């Protein structure tokens, strides 16, 4: 059976990335050794790291005022590492809380300085994005989550502010053209649009670094910059899968093409959702995520029936996050439009039978 | 050409582990999805994590007073995470400094409490292990590195002390039977004997946890224990490769068999080294590592000649660590005796021609 992978992350990757990753486990670039058994200080892996860092800059269209790092861990690590590196104990940072990940980020930041929530959408279960809020003029940075994987909301425009922007882009990085140079720091766990779990990408503008706090060596961005992301043994295979994925993005037409495909998938999905009485969207129309669509069945008791149908039809990952329930369809870069077509067809059938 | 992989880490893995890892990228357990694209909260991956944690306990022969965690990062992360979790700011911890990694570990611990070096072998370039030293009675723990990858020394017996033992076993974990229950905490980056880079194993006796310091959520062992190593998205593929490697170890005869093979490799290598005038060992006989043999050519100018011969014969990873120079042959669990035979044959030829 052809599977349709709507997992929220780890999630679908392009077929050719899988093939190349598997081939490199057998023999990396014809050297007679596996990617899993080469030293990280060999020129073989050095070339992987150099190309990966360079491709991030190329795809994002950013220059040398930014540095690209590949670090262990995921966004949860960055919730701690960002304020550790940027926020001194007597300084203030502004946080936007649009959902479960933003809430976690601000909680960690409070361990390091004066982290304040300047905008929260908790009043309506994070079903929208509040775009009007004020930021203290002395804020060291404004932290927000560009796409809320769990709740299904997304910032479709960058917030306008003079305060340095710090963004968790874990679930929509490389999904659209964006003025990435506007950000002081971007981080993303790789396991949605960029590869396999186990590596973080961090893009940081060098001039915001230089805190006085004593930082553990492995957490200090400056050490990683100086070492070219080879301060310690990096997650070699995960970096390689990220490289393969970025090569694929570039070859397919870069972020312009990714943005076009994301819109096609989202239009098909949400137009169908809007038209069907058996389903209810969870998010207000203008803030709906192009990556993660959250919704419910109109009758709560029908949710399991629909999930059963998904399973029968090889559609995985449709159950909502355990913290919010309901249903969720994730539509990352590698998801073909045909998978969205398949689930919207199923939704139509279901609606006709059960509405 | 048949390659002989003497890399110090990332390093050689069993052929069948590579085959199984590559197959799982194409299709994991016949489910129609790749290991790289399944959610970490699926029962598919839940079973992987459960078996991996259970196999660690089985191989180490430890009971329920210990917990097993798979965490992001490598030993460098644990240099920080161990004192963050165990050492309050008014407490003392004793550190053994037998080389580059021990030195780094104590440096990080000083950020958290009173970390003191109770034994250092720096006076003789860490070419031996000093076994007699005293530990303050109030020390929270004694930290040591069981095998010094860079310098080529290894503790062949566990230090005798009443102070809780904390060990960095990154480069000799699962290489021999050991009374693992004696340790309060063991950690190891996976990329030597246990799998691919990008995951740490931490084995911790629960009764030593309970510090009052506020710890970032992602760094707190207690959170990971409570969540069964699924607090955040784990490095899914690296955990799976570790599971495959542990299955292989068990199938081959467990740690008794691994210890037997390690001794056979080390005996062959060191007996050859002792007999050849063209080479010089770097470490005193009784403390030589079974995992990493460090040595030099008798005439310094011959080192590059020997490295050139290694390269011609498909032998990779023989150059010593950049911080100490010289030569190094790493002989981890997956290295066949035939590879040691090949390089000792080459050394004999070389010695006859150039001694």
XYZ file of C-alpha atoms in Angstrom:
710
model
C 0.000 0.000 0.000
C 1.189 3.508 -0.858
C 1.620 5.359 2.440
C 0.675 9.001 2.958
C 2.861 10.505 5.650
C 1.228 13.385 7.553
C 3.511 13.069 10.595
C 4.254 16.331 12.379
C 7.926 15.492 12.834
C 10.005 13.466 12.407
C 8.222 13.547 9.101
C 8.283 12.862 5.395
C 11.530 13.393 3.471
C 12.040 13.294 -0.308
C 12.429 9.763 -1.699
C 15.759 10.593 -3.284
C 17.108 11.866 0.049
C 16.286 8.497 1.605
C 17.928 6.664 -1.262
C 21.078 8.761 -1.062
C 21.207 8.468 2.733
C 20.876 4.678 2.573
C 23.514 4.469 -0.171
C 25.943 6.524 1.949
C 25.550 4.047 4.779
C 26.747 1.314 2.434
C 29.525 3.404 0.898
C 30.026 7.137 1.264
C 30.989 8.758 -2.057
C 32.768 5.598 -3.218
C 35.505 5.776 -0.539
C 34.891 2.234 0.674
C 33.625 3.366 4.073
C 30.192 4.142 5.486
C 29.109 7.678 6.440
C 28.579 6.185 9.914
C 32.226 5.219 10.355
C 34.208 8.179 9.046
C 35.903 10.564 11.451
C 34.351 14.006 11.745
C 37.759 15.620 11.190
C 38.374 13.908 7.864
C 38.203 16.031 4.720
C 35.301 13.764 3.682
C 33.118 15.074 6.469
C 34.705 18.520 6.425
C 33.371 18.924 2.902
C 29.879 17.879 4.044
C 29.868 20.459 6.836
C 31.224 23.229 4.601
C 28.651 22.586 1.876
C 25.815 22.292 4.407
C 26.667 25.629 6.054
C 27.075 27.281 2.697
C 23.757 25.949 1.350
C 21.886 27.355 4.345
C 23.238 30.806 3.488
C 22.455 30.362 -0.179
C 18.877 29.195 0.395
C 18.273 31.959 2.946
C 20.106 34.550 0.877
C 22.104 35.845 3.821
C 25.640 37.204 3.958
C 28.662 37.082 6.175
C 27.174 39.050 9.036
C 25.431 35.768 9.898
C 27.047 32.474 10.890
C 25.508 29.046 10.375
C 25.930 26.334 12.997
C 24.862 22.706 13.143
C 24.476 21.706 16.770
C 23.300 18.686 18.737
C 19.748 18.586 20.000
C 16.477 20.123 18.922
C 14.486 23.277 19.623
C 14.146 22.309 23.289
C 17.904 22.694 23.613
C 17.733 26.131 22.022
C 15.023 27.259 24.477
C 17.889 27.191 27.005
C 20.841 27.972 24.758
C 19.418 31.182 23.254
C 18.930 33.077 26.546
C 22.137 31.585 27.965
C 24.013 33.248 25.087
C 21.963 36.415 24.584
C 20.226 37.431 27.803
C 22.238 38.641 30.775
C 20.650 38.322 34.197
C 19.847 42.046 34.414
C 18.403 42.269 30.892
C 14.886 41.946 29.506
C 13.735 39.765 26.626
C 10.276 39.838 25.063
C 8.525 36.559 24.244
C 5.464 35.904 22.147
C 3.477 32.963 23.479
C 1.407 31.441 20.683
C 1.416 27.887 21.891
C 3.073 24.982 23.641
C 6.563 25.639 22.266
C 6.517 29.374 22.919
C 5.376 28.671 26.477
C 8.280 26.304 26.997
C 10.738 28.797 25.486
C 9.789 31.595 27.873
C 9.910 29.263 30.870
C 13.551 28.416 30.109
C 14.472 32.055 29.430
C 13.284 33.029 32.909
C 16.153 30.996 34.347
C 18.605 33.426 32.735
C 17.114 36.935 32.802
C 13.947 38.985 32.808
C 11.878 37.199 30.180
C 8.433 38.709 29.762
C 5.457 37.587 27.692
C 4.425 40.537 25.487
C 1.669 38.674 23.668
C -0.255 35.562 24.562
C -3.011 33.843 22.661
C -3.832 31.456 25.469
C -7.250 33.148 25.927
C -8.548 31.395 22.812
C -6.519 28.190 22.941
C -3.874 29.665 20.648
C -6.305 29.487 17.724
C -5.026 32.778 16.261
C -1.978 35.031 16.114
C -2.203 38.371 17.980
C -0.222 40.825 15.872
C -0.637 44.010 17.908
C 1.453 44.229 21.025
C 4.103 46.482 22.461
C 7.668 45.573 23.236
C 9.769 47.289 25.922
C 12.281 49.533 24.169
C 15.156 48.009 26.133
C 14.276 44.423 25.191
C 17.387 42.524 24.155
C 15.344 40.562 21.634
C 11.847 39.494 20.644
C 11.380 35.716 20.533
C 8.562 34.139 18.562
C 7.668 30.838 16.956
C 7.080 31.334 13.236
C 4.901 28.234 12.936
C 3.061 26.555 15.777
C 3.206 22.867 14.945
C 0.794 21.782 17.633
C -1.869 24.492 17.346
C -1.681 24.971 13.571
C -1.032 28.719 13.384
C 1.684 30.480 11.399
C 3.067 34.002 11.124
C 2.557 34.919 7.468
C 4.463 38.204 7.889
C 7.475 39.011 10.011
C 6.563 41.212 13.025
C 7.592 44.848 12.514
C 9.931 46.003 15.265
C 13.334 47.534 15.890
C 14.124 44.946 18.542
C 16.362 42.098 17.314
C 14.228 39.188 16.174
C 14.848 35.656 17.413
C 12.739 32.941 15.838
C 12.072 29.273 16.411
C 11.496 28.124 12.815
C 11.574 24.401 13.551
C 8.440 23.597 11.633
C 8.472 26.022 8.720
C 12.116 26.658 7.917
C 12.847 26.532 4.183
C 9.120 26.410 3.395
C 8.913 29.874 1.780
C 10.940 32.862 0.684
C 11.437 35.200 3.611
C 13.730 38.100 4.411
C 15.946 35.949 6.603
C 18.496 38.757 6.938
C 16.041 40.576 9.232
C 16.605 38.027 11.972
C 19.266 38.266 14.661
C 18.952 34.553 15.381
C 17.036 31.690 13.800
C 16.983 28.154 15.087
C 15.268 24.995 13.958
C 15.324 21.339 14.817
C 15.910 19.540 11.514
C 13.228 16.883 11.733
C 10.482 18.597 9.720
C 11.582 20.287 6.495
C 15.308 19.783 6.823
C 16.149 16.201 7.594
C 16.329 13.680 10.383
C 16.046 14.243 14.136
C 19.222 14.903 16.089
C 20.549 18.173 14.755
C 19.750 21.834 15.194
C 20.498 24.528 12.726
C 21.329 27.911 14.271
C 21.790 31.035 12.151
C 23.129 33.884 14.226
C 24.154 37.457 13.476
C 27.557 37.755 15.067
C 27.097 41.257 16.459
C 24.504 40.126 19.003
C 26.969 37.787 20.714
C 29.349 38.818 23.507
C 27.557 38.225 26.792
C 29.618 38.402 30.015
C 28.060 35.360 31.717
C 30.269 32.252 32.053
C 28.774 29.768 29.583
C 29.570 26.040 29.521
C 31.944 25.509 26.575
C 29.580 23.265 24.635
C 26.727 25.802 24.909
C 28.665 28.883 23.769
C 27.817 29.834 20.176
C 31.145 31.686 19.918
C 33.080 28.467 20.461
C 31.082 26.707 17.763
C 31.594 29.591 15.335
C 35.331 29.552 15.962
C 35.442 25.784 15.406
C 33.269 25.826 12.281
C 30.643 23.574 13.932
C 33.379 21.037 14.690
C 33.915 21.911 18.354
C 33.015 18.366 19.316
C 31.868 15.340 17.325
C 28.796 16.634 15.485
C 25.790 14.422 14.682
C 27.480 13.368 11.440
C 24.668 11.452 9.784
C 21.982 14.012 10.674
C 24.132 16.801 9.198
C 24.541 14.726 6.039
C 20.781 14.136 5.713
C 20.242 17.891 6.159
C 22.738 18.505 3.354
C 20.966 16.036 1.061
C 17.623 17.680 1.843
C 18.957 21.171 1.119
C 20.457 19.965 -2.166
C 17.018 18.647 -3.068
C 15.352 21.970 -2.154
C 17.847 23.868 -4.302
C 17.458 21.503 -7.238
C 13.669 21.693 -7.107
C 13.748 25.482 -7.342
C 14.653 26.778 -3.897
C 12.383 28.522 -1.444
C 10.260 30.202 -4.114
C 9.220 26.789 -5.395
C 8.802 25.414 -1.838
C 6.527 28.368 -1.048
C 4.488 27.755 -4.195
C 4.004 24.084 -3.361
C 3.136 24.871 0.260
C 0.429 27.258 -0.901
C -0.973 24.697 -3.354
C -1.179 22.059 -0.646
C -2.651 24.470 1.909
C -5.211 25.878 -0.562
C -6.402 22.425 -1.516
C -6.630 21.331 2.096
C -8.268 24.394 3.629
C -10.674 24.966 0.726
C -11.875 21.418 1.191
C -12.063 21.817 4.958
C -14.088 25.038 4.652
C -16.608 23.333 2.394
C -17.276 20.209 4.457
C -19.898 20.217 7.203
C -18.446 17.106 8.875
C -15.260 18.954 9.896
C -14.356 22.116 11.796
C -11.108 24.080 11.499
C -9.445 24.979 14.819
C -7.726 28.150 13.643
C -9.045 31.469 12.300
C -8.700 31.653 8.544
C -5.945 34.257 8.174
C -3.535 32.613 10.625
C -3.781 29.031 9.447
C -0.474 27.256 9.076
C 0.653 26.081 5.645
C 2.570 23.311 7.402
C 0.168 21.920 10.008
C -3.602 22.020 9.568
C -5.529 21.413 12.796
C -9.194 20.542 12.813
C -11.829 18.317 14.398
C -14.828 16.353 13.309
C -18.074 18.270 13.815
C -19.313 15.436 15.999
C -16.599 14.522 18.526
C -17.598 10.857 18.512
C -16.746 10.659 14.793
C -13.047 11.448 15.287
C -12.037 7.848 15.871
C -14.114 6.720 12.905
C -12.228 9.111 10.651
C -8.859 8.096 12.125
C -9.765 4.462 11.462
C -10.472 5.294 7.815
C -7.125 7.110 7.560
C -5.351 4.056 8.892
C -7.143 1.774 6.436
C -6.003 4.032 3.621
C -2.344 4.195 4.622
C -2.557 7.729 6.010
C -0.388 8.108 9.089
C 0.136 10.931 11.576
C -3.398 12.397 11.420
C -4.074 12.319 15.167
C -3.650 15.728 16.845
C -0.942 16.410 19.410
C -1.744 14.787 22.751
C -1.938 18.229 24.422
C -4.765 19.543 22.217
C -6.447 16.469 20.725
C -8.419 16.641 17.503
C -6.893 16.013 14.092
C -3.824 17.364 12.344
C -2.516 17.050 8.817
C 1.125 18.087 8.433
C 2.156 19.141 4.946
C 5.908 19.665 4.862
C 8.108 20.363 1.835
C 8.429 16.734 0.792
C 4.707 15.954 0.912
C 3.376 15.506 -2.623
C 0.149 17.259 -3.566
C -1.236 13.797 -4.350
C -1.196 12.964 -0.628
C -3.260 16.063 0.139
C -5.574 15.068 -2.713
C -5.935 11.602 -1.184
C -6.885 12.833 2.292
C -9.224 15.559 1.001
C -10.957 12.925 -1.147
C -11.346 10.781 1.956
C -12.710 13.761 3.894
C -15.275 14.424 1.173
C -16.464 10.813 1.187
C -16.593 10.860 4.965
C -18.548 14.126 4.992
C -21.100 12.829 2.507
C -21.671 9.709 4.567
C -21.667 11.239 8.048
C -22.603 14.930 7.843
C 40.367 -2.397 -1.960
C 39.408 -3.826 1.440
C 39.545 -0.943 3.915
C 40.873 -1.284 7.450
C 39.169 1.256 9.685
C 41.283 2.374 12.659
C 39.348 5.613 13.189
C 39.149 6.773 16.806
C 35.480 7.733 16.497
C 33.181 7.949 14.683
C 34.563 4.514 13.922
C 33.989 1.048 12.559
C 30.621 -0.615 13.089
C 29.659 -4.227 12.343
C 28.784 -4.851 8.671
C 25.395 -6.245 9.578
C 24.562 -3.117 11.599
C 25.240 -0.990 8.511
C 23.102 -3.264 6.366
C 20.219 -3.193 8.824
C 20.498 0.592 9.265
C 20.452 1.162 5.500
C 17.501 -1.219 5.093
C 15.541 0.655 7.778
C 16.032 3.888 5.847
C 14.300 2.254 2.871
C 11.599 0.604 4.962
C 11.484 0.246 8.715
C 10.297 -3.205 9.787
C 8.110 -3.538 6.696
C 5.742 -0.720 7.691
C 6.160 1.123 4.381
C 7.903 4.104 5.982
C 11.520 4.998 6.612
C 13.045 5.104 10.114
C 13.831 8.748 9.259
C 10.181 9.724 8.839
C 8.355 8.023 11.704
C 7.179 10.055 14.676
C 9.074 9.486 17.909
C 5.800 8.960 19.771
C 4.639 6.124 17.543
C 4.647 2.618 18.991
C 7.191 1.782 16.246
C 9.787 4.033 17.792
C 8.535 3.456 21.331
C 9.473 -0.204 20.893
C 12.962 0.806 19.683
C 13.550 3.002 22.729
C 12.206 0.408 25.154
C 14.367 -2.372 23.729
C 17.449 -0.115 23.601
C 17.096 0.907 27.255
C 16.461 -2.659 28.277
C 19.453 -4.022 26.343
C 21.789 -1.558 28.060
C 20.677 -2.963 31.418
C 20.979 -6.538 30.217
C 24.476 -6.083 28.765
C 25.637 -4.199 31.869
C 23.813 -6.563 34.222
C 22.314 -3.754 36.271
C 18.973 -3.559 38.041
C 16.223 -1.079 38.694
C 18.209 1.187 40.977
C 19.734 2.496 37.734
C 17.934 4.290 34.898
C 19.080 4.326 31.282
C 18.708 7.461 29.174
C 19.437 8.230 25.530
C 20.146 11.936 25.194
C 21.254 14.344 22.490
C 24.925 15.253 22.223
C 28.166 13.571 23.142
C 30.527 13.430 26.108
C 31.194 17.180 25.814
C 27.550 17.778 26.691
C 27.850 15.519 29.726
C 30.920 17.432 30.974
C 28.380 20.179 31.716
C 25.272 18.111 32.405
C 26.805 15.873 35.074
C 27.863 18.664 37.492
C 24.707 20.646 36.677
C 22.677 17.678 37.975
C 24.939 16.353 40.726
C 27.125 19.131 42.136
C 25.604 21.987 44.089
C 27.543 25.226 44.254
C 28.717 24.627 47.845
C 29.745 21.010 47.223
C 33.025 19.373 46.244
C 33.616 16.888 43.435
C 36.876 15.019 42.815
C 38.181 14.711 39.261
C 40.917 12.488 37.874
C 42.755 14.196 35.029
C 44.327 11.579 32.791
C 44.130 13.456 29.533
C 42.443 15.891 27.253
C 38.878 14.777 28.002
C 39.355 14.662 31.767
C 40.832 18.160 31.625
C 37.797 19.430 29.752
C 35.424 17.694 32.180
C 36.910 19.370 35.260
C 36.907 22.764 33.547
C 33.150 22.550 33.000
C 32.491 21.246 36.526
C 34.159 24.331 38.004
C 31.306 26.411 36.624
C 28.929 24.586 38.967
C 30.745 23.811 42.221
C 34.069 23.102 43.875
C 35.632 20.693 41.385
C 39.140 19.657 42.381
C 41.714 17.563 40.559
C 42.749 14.731 42.897
C 45.094 13.061 40.433
C 46.818 14.374 37.345
C 49.183 12.586 35.006
C 50.084 15.718 33.103
C 53.664 15.501 34.456
C 54.421 12.691 32.007
C 52.133 13.647 29.120
C 49.386 11.378 30.450
C 51.417 8.316 29.448
C 50.298 6.359 32.524
C 47.482 6.068 35.042
C 48.228 7.191 38.627
C 46.260 4.849 40.854
C 47.193 6.149 44.301
C 45.521 9.345 45.328
C 43.288 10.558 48.100
C 39.772 11.851 47.778
C 38.158 14.335 50.189
C 35.687 12.420 52.360
C 32.946 14.904 51.557
C 33.353 14.618 47.776
C 29.985 14.274 46.075
C 31.523 12.020 43.462
C 34.759 10.936 41.817
C 34.847 11.533 38.061
C 37.256 9.658 35.819
C 37.653 8.660 32.196
C 37.848 4.882 31.931
C 39.675 4.997 28.592
C 41.669 7.926 27.285
C 41.082 7.870 23.537
C 43.686 10.476 22.709
C 46.540 9.386 24.992
C 45.952 5.620 24.783
C 45.631 4.760 28.470
C 42.892 2.733 30.134
C 41.818 1.887 33.674
C 41.982 -1.901 33.809
C 40.449 -1.971 37.312
C 37.787 0.237 38.859
C 39.241 2.648 41.457
C 38.514 1.512 45.028
C 36.629 4.216 46.926
C 33.481 4.827 48.950
C 32.775 8.014 47.011
C 30.151 7.605 44.255
C 31.853 6.868 40.936
C 31.054 8.838 37.810
C 32.706 7.631 34.619
C 33.086 8.870 31.080
C 33.123 5.546 29.211
C 32.788 7.016 25.729
C 35.588 4.995 24.226
C 35.451 1.662 26.048
C 31.815 1.119 26.940
C 30.647 -2.438 26.196
C 34.219 -3.533 25.495
C 34.556 -5.810 28.539
C 32.703 -7.301 31.482
C 32.762 -4.871 34.387
C 30.858 -4.452 37.607
C 28.739 -1.658 36.194
C 26.519 -1.647 39.287
C 29.377 -0.014 41.214
C 28.898 3.232 39.295
C 26.618 6.059 40.350
C 26.652 7.466 36.823
C 28.099 6.310 33.511
C 27.961 8.277 30.300
C 29.237 7.637 26.812
C 28.946 9.212 23.401
C 27.808 6.413 21.109
C 30.241 6.910 18.240
C 32.875 4.329 19.225
C 31.578 0.949 20.386
C 27.895 1.742 20.393
C 26.824 3.281 17.139
C 26.712 6.537 15.228
C 27.484 10.053 16.449
C 24.635 12.124 17.837
C 23.474 10.287 20.920
C 24.662 9.904 24.485
C 23.879 7.044 26.744
C 23.563 7.946 30.419
C 23.143 5.296 33.117
C 22.342 6.869 36.454
C 21.580 5.525 39.924
C 18.438 7.347 40.893
C 19.390 7.957 44.513
C 22.142 10.422 43.590
C 19.675 12.791 41.931
C 17.751 15.530 43.747
C 19.850 18.699 43.556
C 18.191 22.002 44.576
C 19.648 24.113 41.748
C 17.206 25.268 39.052
C 18.165 23.213 35.991
C 17.011 23.978 32.425
C 14.275 21.439 31.643
C 16.169 19.768 28.815
C 19.261 19.254 30.998
C 17.510 17.720 34.008
C 18.025 13.940 34.148
C 14.887 13.637 36.305
C 12.715 14.994 33.494
C 14.208 12.524 31.032
C 13.706 9.635 33.450
C 10.074 10.603 33.971
C 9.549 10.832 30.207
C 11.348 7.561 29.395
C 13.911 9.368 27.212
C 11.043 10.886 25.197
C 11.020 14.328 26.816
C 11.687 15.893 23.423
C 12.310 14.432 19.958
C 15.256 12.094 20.523
C 17.916 11.477 17.860
C 15.767 8.690 16.417
C 18.174 7.190 13.911
C 21.176 7.285 16.262
C 19.141 5.492 18.943
C 18.177 2.866 16.373
C 21.801 2.301 15.296
C 22.739 1.934 18.974
C 19.993 -0.675 19.347
C 21.259 -2.592 16.302
C 24.811 -2.482 17.668
C 23.728 -3.755 21.077
C 21.739 -6.581 19.462
C 24.923 -7.533 17.613
C 26.985 -7.453 20.817
C 24.446 -9.698 22.569
C 24.254 -12.121 19.666
C 28.049 -12.392 19.429
C 28.293 -13.391 23.105
C 27.919 -10.191 25.109
C 30.609 -8.361 27.017
C 32.558 -11.501 27.916
C 33.110 -12.176 24.224
C 33.814 -8.481 23.500
C 36.445 -8.510 26.265
C 38.024 -11.660 24.842
C 38.251 -10.145 21.369
C 39.612 -6.859 22.723
C 42.371 -8.754 24.515
C 43.235 -10.759 21.396
C 43.510 -7.587 19.302
C 45.501 -5.741 21.971
C 47.864 -8.681 22.587
C 48.595 -9.027 18.890
C 49.152 -5.310 18.478
C 51.220 -4.610 21.581
C 53.323 -7.783 21.321
C 54.231 -6.722 17.796
C 54.896 -3.144 18.878
C 57.172 -4.297 21.734
C 59.231 -6.408 19.360
C 59.853 -3.837 16.618
C 62.766 -1.399 16.855
C 61.250 0.995 14.297
C 58.380 1.927 16.661
C 57.994 3.232 20.204
C 54.934 2.866 22.428
C 53.779 6.075 24.121
C 52.224 4.469 27.196
C 53.682 2.370 30.033
C 52.896 -1.297 29.548
C 50.397 -1.906 32.341
C 48.147 1.048 31.464
C 47.909 0.595 27.712
C 44.442 0.920 26.294
C 42.818 -2.090 24.633
C 40.868 0.356 22.477
C 43.425 2.944 21.323
C 47.101 2.116 20.907
C 49.318 5.211 20.716
C 52.879 5.037 19.444
C 55.446 6.781 17.274
C 58.112 5.822 14.804
C 61.560 5.602 16.419
C 62.793 8.183 13.924
C 60.327 11.106 13.827
C 60.959 11.734 10.126
C 59.664 8.225 9.315
C 56.150 8.900 10.609
C 54.868 10.305 7.326
C 56.461 7.434 5.415
C 54.564 4.944 7.551
C 51.310 6.906 7.228
C 51.787 6.906 3.451
C 52.124 3.114 3.480
C 48.972 2.822 5.586
C 47.076 4.922 3.082
C 48.356 2.801 0.169
C 47.098 -0.291 1.973
C 43.608 1.007 2.742
C 44.315 1.617 6.427
C 42.551 4.767 7.620
C 42.610 6.681 10.911
C 46.217 5.887 11.905
C 47.313 9.484 12.471
C 47.406 10.457 16.151
C 45.116 13.103 17.610
C 46.142 16.614 16.587
C 46.838 17.529 20.231
C 49.504 14.831 20.778
C 50.694 13.844 17.304
C 52.289 10.465 16.623
C 50.318 7.414 15.532
C 47.219 5.743 16.872
C 45.472 2.499 16.057
C 41.936 2.274 17.405
C 40.601 -1.235 17.903
C 36.927 -1.057 18.831
C 34.460 -3.945 19.185
C 33.688 -4.201 15.481
C 37.314 -4.281 14.319
C 38.167 -7.771 13.059
C 41.403 -9.357 14.223
C 42.352 -9.551 10.550
C 42.685 -5.764 10.432
C 45.094 -5.832 13.364
C 46.944 -8.641 11.591
C 47.164 -6.481 8.470
C 48.642 -3.455 10.199
C 51.049 -5.468 12.348
C 52.263 -7.208 9.175
C 52.806 -3.794 7.628
C 54.667 -2.624 10.741
C 56.937 -5.679 10.587
C 57.786 -5.042 6.938
C 58.387 -1.396 7.683
C 60.600 -2.198 10.650
C 62.723 -4.631 8.630
C 63.256 -2.046 5.900
C 63.808 1.032 8.061
C 65.078 -0.003 11.506
